[in-house]
Short mmCIF file of C-alpha atoms and ligand atoms in Angstrom, two decimals:
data_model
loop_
_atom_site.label_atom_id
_atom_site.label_comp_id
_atom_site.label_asym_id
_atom_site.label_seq_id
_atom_site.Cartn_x
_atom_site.Cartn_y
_atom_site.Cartn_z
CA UNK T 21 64.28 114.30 23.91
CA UNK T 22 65.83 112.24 26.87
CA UNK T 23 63.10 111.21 29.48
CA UNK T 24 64.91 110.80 33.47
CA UNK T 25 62.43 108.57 35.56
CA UNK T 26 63.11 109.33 39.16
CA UNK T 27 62.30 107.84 41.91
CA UNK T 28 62.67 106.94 46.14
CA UNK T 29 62.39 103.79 47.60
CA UNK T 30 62.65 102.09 50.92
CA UNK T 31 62.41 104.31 54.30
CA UNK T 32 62.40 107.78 53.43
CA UNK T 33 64.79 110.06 55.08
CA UNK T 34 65.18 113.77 55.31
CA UNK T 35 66.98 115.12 51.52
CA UNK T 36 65.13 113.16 49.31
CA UNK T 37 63.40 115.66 47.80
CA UNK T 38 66.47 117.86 47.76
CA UNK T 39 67.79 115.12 45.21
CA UNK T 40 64.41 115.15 43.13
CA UNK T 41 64.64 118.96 42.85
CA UNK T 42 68.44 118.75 42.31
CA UNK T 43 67.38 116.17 39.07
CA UNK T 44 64.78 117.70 37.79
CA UNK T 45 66.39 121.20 37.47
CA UNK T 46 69.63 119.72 36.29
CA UNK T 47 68.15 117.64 33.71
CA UNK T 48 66.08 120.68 32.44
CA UNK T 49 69.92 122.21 32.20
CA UNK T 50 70.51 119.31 29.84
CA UNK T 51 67.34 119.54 28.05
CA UNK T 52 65.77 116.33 29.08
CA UNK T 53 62.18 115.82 30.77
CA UNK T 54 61.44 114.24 34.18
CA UNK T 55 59.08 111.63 35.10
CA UNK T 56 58.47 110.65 38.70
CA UNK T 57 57.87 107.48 39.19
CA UNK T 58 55.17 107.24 42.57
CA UNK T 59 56.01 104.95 45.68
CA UNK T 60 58.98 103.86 44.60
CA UNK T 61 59.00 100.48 42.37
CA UNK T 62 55.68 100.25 42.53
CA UNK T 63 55.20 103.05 40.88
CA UNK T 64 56.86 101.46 37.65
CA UNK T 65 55.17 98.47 38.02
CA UNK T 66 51.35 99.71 38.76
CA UNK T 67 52.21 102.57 36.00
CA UNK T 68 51.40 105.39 37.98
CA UNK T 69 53.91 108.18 36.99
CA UNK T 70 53.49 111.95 36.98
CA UNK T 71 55.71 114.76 34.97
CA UNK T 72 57.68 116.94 37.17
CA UNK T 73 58.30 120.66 36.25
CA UNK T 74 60.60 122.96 37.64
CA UNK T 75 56.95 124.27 39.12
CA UNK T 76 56.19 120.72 40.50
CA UNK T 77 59.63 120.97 42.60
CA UNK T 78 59.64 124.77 43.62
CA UNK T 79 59.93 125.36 47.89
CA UNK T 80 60.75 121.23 47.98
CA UNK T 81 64.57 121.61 49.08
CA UNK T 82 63.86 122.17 52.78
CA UNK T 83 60.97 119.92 52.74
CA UNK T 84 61.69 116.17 54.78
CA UNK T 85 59.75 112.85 53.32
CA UNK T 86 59.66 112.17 49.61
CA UNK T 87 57.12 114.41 46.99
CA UNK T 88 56.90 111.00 45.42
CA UNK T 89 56.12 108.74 48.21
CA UNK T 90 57.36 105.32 48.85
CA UNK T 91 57.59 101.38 49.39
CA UNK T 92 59.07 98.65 50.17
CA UNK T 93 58.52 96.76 47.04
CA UNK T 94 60.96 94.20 45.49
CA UNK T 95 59.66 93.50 41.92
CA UNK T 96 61.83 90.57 41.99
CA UNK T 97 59.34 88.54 44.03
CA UNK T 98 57.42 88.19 41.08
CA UNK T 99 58.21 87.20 37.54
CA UNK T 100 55.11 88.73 36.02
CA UNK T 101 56.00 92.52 37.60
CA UNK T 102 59.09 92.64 36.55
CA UNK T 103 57.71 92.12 32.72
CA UNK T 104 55.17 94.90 34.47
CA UNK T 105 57.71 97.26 35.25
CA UNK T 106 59.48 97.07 31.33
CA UNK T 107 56.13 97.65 29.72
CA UNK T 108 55.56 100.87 32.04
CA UNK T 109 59.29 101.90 31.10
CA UNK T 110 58.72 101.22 27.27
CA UNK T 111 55.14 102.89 27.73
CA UNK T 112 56.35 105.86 28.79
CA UNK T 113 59.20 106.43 27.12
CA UNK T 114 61.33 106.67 29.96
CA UNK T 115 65.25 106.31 28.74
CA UNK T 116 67.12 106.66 31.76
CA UNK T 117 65.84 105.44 35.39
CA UNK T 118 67.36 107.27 38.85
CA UNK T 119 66.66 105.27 41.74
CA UNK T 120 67.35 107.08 44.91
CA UNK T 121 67.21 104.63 47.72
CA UNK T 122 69.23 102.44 50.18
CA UNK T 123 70.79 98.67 50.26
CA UNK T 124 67.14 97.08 48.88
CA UNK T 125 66.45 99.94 46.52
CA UNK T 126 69.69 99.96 45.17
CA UNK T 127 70.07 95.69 44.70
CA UNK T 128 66.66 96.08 42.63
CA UNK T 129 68.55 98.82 40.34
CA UNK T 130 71.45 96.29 40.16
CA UNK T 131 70.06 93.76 38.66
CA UNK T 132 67.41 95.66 36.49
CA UNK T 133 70.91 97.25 34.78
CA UNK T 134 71.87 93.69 34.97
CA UNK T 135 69.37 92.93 32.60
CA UNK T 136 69.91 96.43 30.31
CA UNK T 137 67.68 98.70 31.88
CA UNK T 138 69.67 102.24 31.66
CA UNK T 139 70.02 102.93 35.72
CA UNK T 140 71.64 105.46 38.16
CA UNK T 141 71.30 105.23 41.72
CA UNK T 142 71.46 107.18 44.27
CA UNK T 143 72.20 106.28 47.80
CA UNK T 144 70.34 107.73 51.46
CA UNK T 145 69.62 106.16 54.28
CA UNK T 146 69.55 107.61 57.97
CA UNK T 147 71.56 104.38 58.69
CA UNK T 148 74.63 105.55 56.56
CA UNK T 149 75.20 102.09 56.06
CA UNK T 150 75.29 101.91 51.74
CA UNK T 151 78.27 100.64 50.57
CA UNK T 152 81.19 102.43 48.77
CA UNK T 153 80.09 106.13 49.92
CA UNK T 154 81.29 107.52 52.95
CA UNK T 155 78.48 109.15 53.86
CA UNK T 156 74.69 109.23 53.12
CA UNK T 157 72.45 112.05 53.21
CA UNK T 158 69.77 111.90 56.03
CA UNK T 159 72.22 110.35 58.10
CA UNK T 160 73.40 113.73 59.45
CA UNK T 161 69.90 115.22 60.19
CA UNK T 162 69.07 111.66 62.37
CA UNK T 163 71.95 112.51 64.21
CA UNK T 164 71.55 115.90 65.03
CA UNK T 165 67.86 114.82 66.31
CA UNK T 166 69.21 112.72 68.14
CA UNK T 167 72.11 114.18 69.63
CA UNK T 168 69.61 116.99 70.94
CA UNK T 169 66.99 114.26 72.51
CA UNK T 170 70.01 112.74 74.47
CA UNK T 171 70.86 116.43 75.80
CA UNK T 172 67.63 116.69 76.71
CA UNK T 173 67.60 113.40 78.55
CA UNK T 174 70.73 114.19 80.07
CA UNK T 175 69.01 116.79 82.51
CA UNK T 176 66.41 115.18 83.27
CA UNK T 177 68.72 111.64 84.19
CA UNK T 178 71.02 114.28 86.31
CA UNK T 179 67.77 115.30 88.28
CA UNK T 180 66.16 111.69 89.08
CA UNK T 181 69.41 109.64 89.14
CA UNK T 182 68.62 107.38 86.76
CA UNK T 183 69.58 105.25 83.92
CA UNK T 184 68.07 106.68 80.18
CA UNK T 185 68.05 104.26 77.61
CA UNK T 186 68.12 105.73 74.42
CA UNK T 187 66.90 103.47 71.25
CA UNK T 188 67.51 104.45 67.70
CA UNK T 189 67.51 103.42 64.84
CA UNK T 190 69.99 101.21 62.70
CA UNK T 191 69.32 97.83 61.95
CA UNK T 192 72.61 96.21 60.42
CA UNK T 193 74.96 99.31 61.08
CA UNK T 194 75.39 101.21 64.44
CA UNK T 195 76.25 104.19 62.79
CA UNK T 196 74.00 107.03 64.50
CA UNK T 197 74.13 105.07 67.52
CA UNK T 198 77.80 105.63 67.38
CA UNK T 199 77.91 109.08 66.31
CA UNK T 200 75.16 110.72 68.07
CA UNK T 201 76.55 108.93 71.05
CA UNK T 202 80.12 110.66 70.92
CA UNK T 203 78.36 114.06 70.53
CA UNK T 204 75.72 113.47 73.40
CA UNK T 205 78.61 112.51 75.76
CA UNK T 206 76.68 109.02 75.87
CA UNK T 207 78.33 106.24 78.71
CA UNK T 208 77.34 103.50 76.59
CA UNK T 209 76.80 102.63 72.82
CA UNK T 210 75.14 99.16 71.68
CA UNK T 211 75.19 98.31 68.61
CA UNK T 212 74.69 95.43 66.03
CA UNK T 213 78.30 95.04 65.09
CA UNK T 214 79.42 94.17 68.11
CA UNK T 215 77.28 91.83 70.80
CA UNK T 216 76.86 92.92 74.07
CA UNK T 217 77.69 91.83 77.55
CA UNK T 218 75.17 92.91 80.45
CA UNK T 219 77.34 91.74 82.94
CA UNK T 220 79.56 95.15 81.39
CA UNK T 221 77.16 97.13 80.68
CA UNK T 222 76.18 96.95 84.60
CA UNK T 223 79.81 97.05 85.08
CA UNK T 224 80.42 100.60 83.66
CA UNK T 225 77.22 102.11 84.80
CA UNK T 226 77.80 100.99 88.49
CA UNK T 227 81.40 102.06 88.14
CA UNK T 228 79.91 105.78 87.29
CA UNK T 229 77.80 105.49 90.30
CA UNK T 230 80.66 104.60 92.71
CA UNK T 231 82.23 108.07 91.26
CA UNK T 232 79.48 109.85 92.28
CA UNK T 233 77.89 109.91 88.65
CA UNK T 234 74.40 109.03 89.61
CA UNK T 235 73.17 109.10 86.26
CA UNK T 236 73.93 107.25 83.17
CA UNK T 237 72.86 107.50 79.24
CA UNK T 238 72.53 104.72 76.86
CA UNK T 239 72.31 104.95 73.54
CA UNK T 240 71.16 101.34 71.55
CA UNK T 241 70.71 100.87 67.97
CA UNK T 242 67.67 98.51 66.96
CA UNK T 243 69.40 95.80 65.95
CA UNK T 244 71.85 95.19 68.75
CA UNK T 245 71.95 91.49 70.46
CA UNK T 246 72.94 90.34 73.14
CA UNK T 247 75.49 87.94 72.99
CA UNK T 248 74.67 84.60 72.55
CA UNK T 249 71.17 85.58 71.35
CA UNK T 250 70.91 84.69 67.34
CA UNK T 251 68.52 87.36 66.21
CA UNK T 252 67.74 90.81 67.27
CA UNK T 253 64.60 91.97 68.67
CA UNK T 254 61.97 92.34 66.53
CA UNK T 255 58.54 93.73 67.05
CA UNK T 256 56.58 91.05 65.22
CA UNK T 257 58.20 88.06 63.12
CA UNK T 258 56.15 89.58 59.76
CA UNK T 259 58.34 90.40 56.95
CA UNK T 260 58.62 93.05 54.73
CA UNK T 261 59.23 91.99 50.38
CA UNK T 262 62.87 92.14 51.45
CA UNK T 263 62.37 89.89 54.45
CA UNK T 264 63.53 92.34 56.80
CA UNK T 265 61.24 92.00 60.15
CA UNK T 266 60.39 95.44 61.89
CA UNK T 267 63.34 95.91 64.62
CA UNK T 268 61.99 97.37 68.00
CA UNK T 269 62.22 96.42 71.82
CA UNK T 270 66.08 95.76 72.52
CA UNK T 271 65.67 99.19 74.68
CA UNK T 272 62.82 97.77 76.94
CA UNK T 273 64.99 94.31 77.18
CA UNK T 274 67.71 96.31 78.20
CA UNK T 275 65.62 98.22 80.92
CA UNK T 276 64.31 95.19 82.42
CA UNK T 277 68.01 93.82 82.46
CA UNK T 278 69.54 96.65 83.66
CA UNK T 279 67.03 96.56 86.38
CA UNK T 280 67.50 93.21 87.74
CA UNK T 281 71.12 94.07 87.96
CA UNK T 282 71.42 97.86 89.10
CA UNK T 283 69.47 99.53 92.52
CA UNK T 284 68.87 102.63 90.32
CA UNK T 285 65.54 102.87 88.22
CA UNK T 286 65.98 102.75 84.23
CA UNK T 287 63.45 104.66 81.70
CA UNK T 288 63.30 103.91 77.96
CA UNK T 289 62.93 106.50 75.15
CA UNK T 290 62.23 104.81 71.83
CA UNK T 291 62.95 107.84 69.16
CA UNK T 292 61.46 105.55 66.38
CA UNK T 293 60.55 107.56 62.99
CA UNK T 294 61.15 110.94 64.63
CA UNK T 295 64.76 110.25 63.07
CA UNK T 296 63.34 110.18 59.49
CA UNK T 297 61.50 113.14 59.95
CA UNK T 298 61.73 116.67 59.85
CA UNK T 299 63.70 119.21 57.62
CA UNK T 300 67.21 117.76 56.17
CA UNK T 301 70.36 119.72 57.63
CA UNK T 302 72.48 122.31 55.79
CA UNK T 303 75.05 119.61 55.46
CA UNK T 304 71.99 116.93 54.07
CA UNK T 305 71.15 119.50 51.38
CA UNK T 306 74.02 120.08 50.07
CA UNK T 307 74.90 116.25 49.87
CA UNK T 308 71.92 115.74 48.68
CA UNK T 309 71.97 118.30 45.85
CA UNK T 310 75.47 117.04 44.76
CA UNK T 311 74.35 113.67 44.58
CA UNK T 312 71.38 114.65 42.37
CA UNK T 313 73.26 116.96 40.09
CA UNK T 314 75.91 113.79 39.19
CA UNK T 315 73.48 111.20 39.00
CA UNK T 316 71.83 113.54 35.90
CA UNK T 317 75.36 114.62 34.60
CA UNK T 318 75.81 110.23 34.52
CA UNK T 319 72.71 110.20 32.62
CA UNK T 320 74.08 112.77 29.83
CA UNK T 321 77.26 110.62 29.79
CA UNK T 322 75.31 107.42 29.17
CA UNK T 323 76.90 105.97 32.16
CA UNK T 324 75.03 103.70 33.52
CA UNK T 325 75.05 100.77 35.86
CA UNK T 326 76.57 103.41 38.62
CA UNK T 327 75.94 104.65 41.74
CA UNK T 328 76.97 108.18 42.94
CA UNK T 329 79.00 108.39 45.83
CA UNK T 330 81.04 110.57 48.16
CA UNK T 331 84.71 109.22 48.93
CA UNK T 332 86.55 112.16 50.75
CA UNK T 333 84.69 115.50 49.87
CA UNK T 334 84.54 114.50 46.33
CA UNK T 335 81.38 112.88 44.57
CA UNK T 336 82.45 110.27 42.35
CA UNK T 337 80.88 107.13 40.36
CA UNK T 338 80.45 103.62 41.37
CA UNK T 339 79.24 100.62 40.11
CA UNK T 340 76.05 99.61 41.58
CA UNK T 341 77.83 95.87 41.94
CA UNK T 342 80.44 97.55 44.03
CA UNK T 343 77.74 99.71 46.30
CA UNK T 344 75.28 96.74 47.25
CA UNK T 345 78.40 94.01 47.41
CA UNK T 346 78.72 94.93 51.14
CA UNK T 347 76.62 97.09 53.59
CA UNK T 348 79.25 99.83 55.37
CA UNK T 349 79.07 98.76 58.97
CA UNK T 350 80.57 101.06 61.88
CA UNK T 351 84.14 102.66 61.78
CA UNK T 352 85.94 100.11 64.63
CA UNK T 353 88.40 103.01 65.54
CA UNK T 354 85.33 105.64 66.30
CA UNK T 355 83.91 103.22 68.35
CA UNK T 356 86.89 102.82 70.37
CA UNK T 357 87.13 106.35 70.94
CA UNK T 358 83.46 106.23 72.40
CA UNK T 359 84.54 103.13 74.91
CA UNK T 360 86.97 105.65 76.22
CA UNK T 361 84.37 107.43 78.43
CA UNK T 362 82.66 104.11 79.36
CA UNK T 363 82.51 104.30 83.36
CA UNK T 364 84.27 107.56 83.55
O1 F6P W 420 65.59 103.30 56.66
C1 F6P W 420 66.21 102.32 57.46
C2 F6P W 420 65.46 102.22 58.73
O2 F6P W 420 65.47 103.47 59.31
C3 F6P W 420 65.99 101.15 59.68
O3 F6P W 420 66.92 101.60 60.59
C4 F6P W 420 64.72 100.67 60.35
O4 F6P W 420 64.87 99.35 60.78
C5 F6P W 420 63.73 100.79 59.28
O5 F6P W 420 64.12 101.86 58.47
C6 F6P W 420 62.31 101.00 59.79
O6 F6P W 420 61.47 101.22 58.71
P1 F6P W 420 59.90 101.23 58.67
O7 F6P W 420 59.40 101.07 60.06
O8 F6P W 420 59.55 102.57 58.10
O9 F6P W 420 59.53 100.13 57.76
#
């Protein structure tokens, strides 16, 4: 009898447990039995595992978070848990290892398959911004919530003339700035990729005054800079086991620039963690549920070492080298096409 350990790690987003459900029921297909492995890493490392029945995942698909919980934790920052983590494995007889997580998730599956341990991952992250798949799930439910907040902000700018900034999240990759931005109609988009200018940004939105557009929105992604300014804004210089700091504040900044240089008065709206939230899309689902299905159908074929991916509309394998090699920033040609309503 094969034994799947699943598990999610890093910042949950909305479809996780759609893949969980999607691996359990597959791999009951195959004949094999599923282990999930609590708060992600950790879970292998601390030992605390639980079996997971076609019972344990019934009613889960529409369900946002992770049945399994979560963490941050990098096993690699200690010698002794990573000797932890391949007792637990060996313990409980656990012969294949899905790890369904983003770029810090992923690089720990890398180099535990590195060292022979039998992985598949699986890639989400509302940022979309996982190498070597097009897409992500969880990406597509952030930016339908946050296409409908800036709709809603929209009417209520119209009514008080004023300047909305709009910060989301994305910390190396712009991408639901971007996106959500083109379908909210947004009249700016910052985002990490490419430093901003204030003197523009004050450029544009006057420029839409002068028409007679009293109102402007603008959507910033967490880890935009300002140019000339070596970090982004972070909300306290603590570190997470990746040594990622927590991102949060480049909206107010922008507020108390925009300010200074605009007679028109500027509100904030910091959607934080409502983007992680919440009931996965249609379209998350289903990505989510393909994803799951091929990581298991890799895990009959023995192939490990990859990562599932979408390239196109099909779902194909990766290696995990490939997937964590480079972080998928922001489609330069879609961003163009959202400078085109800049000041208009
Ligand atoms: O999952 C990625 C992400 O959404 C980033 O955009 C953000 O910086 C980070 O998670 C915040 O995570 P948390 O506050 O949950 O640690």
């Amino acid at each position: 009898m094969t034994t799947v350990g699943v598990l999610t790690g890093g910042g949950d987003c909305p479809g996780l447990n759609a893949v969980i459900r999607a691996v359990v029921r597959t791999g009951a297909k195959h004949g094999f039995d599923t282990i999930g492995i609590r708060d992600g890493w950790l879970g292998l490392v601390a030992g605390n595992v639980e079996p997971l029945t076609d019972y344990s995942v019934t009613g889960i698909l529409p369900k946002g978070g992770t049945i399994l919980g979560t963490s941050r934790t990098n096993p690699f920052k200690n010698e002794a848990d990573v000797q932890r983590l391949r007792d637990n494995i060996r313990k409980f007889g656990i012969d294949a290892i899905v790890a369904i997580g983003g770029e810090d998730t992923l690089g720990v599956a890398n180099k535990l398959s590195k060292m022979g341990i039998p992985v598949v991952g699986v890639p989400k992250t509302i940022d979309n911004d996982v190498g070597a798949t097009d897409y992500t799930f969880g990406f597509d439910t952030a930016v339908a919530t946050v296409t409908e907040a800036i709709d809603r902000l929209h009417t209520t700018a119209e009514s008080h003339h004023r300047v909305m900034v709009v910060e989301v999240m994305g910390r190396h990759a712009g991408w639901i700035a971007t996106v959500a931005g083109i379908a909210g109609g947004a009249d700016e988009i910052l985002i990490p990729e490419i430093p901003f200018d204030l003197d523009e940004v004050t450029h544009h939105l006057r420029a839409r005054y002068e028409k007679g557009k009293k109102f402007s929105i603008v959507v910033v992604a967490e880890g935009a800079q300002p140019k000339g300014v070596a970090e982004a804004i972070a909300q306290s210089a603590r570190t997470d086991e990746f040594g990622h700091v927590t991102l949060g504040g480049v909206g107010n900044y922008l507020r108390d620039e925009l300010e200074k240089r605009l007679d028109m008065e500027v509100r904030v709206t910091v959607l934080g963690h409502i983007q992680r939230g919440g009931s996965p899309t249609a379209h998350d689902r289903v990505l989510a549920t393909r994803f799951g299905v091929a990581a298991v159908d890799l895990v009959r074929d023995k192939d490990f070492g990859k990562m599932v991916a979408l390239r196109g509309d099909d779902i194909v394998a990766v290696s995990l080298e490939e997937a964590v090699a480079n972080l998928k920033t922001v489609d330069m040609d879609l961003y163009k096409l959202a400078t085109i309503f800049y000041g208009g």
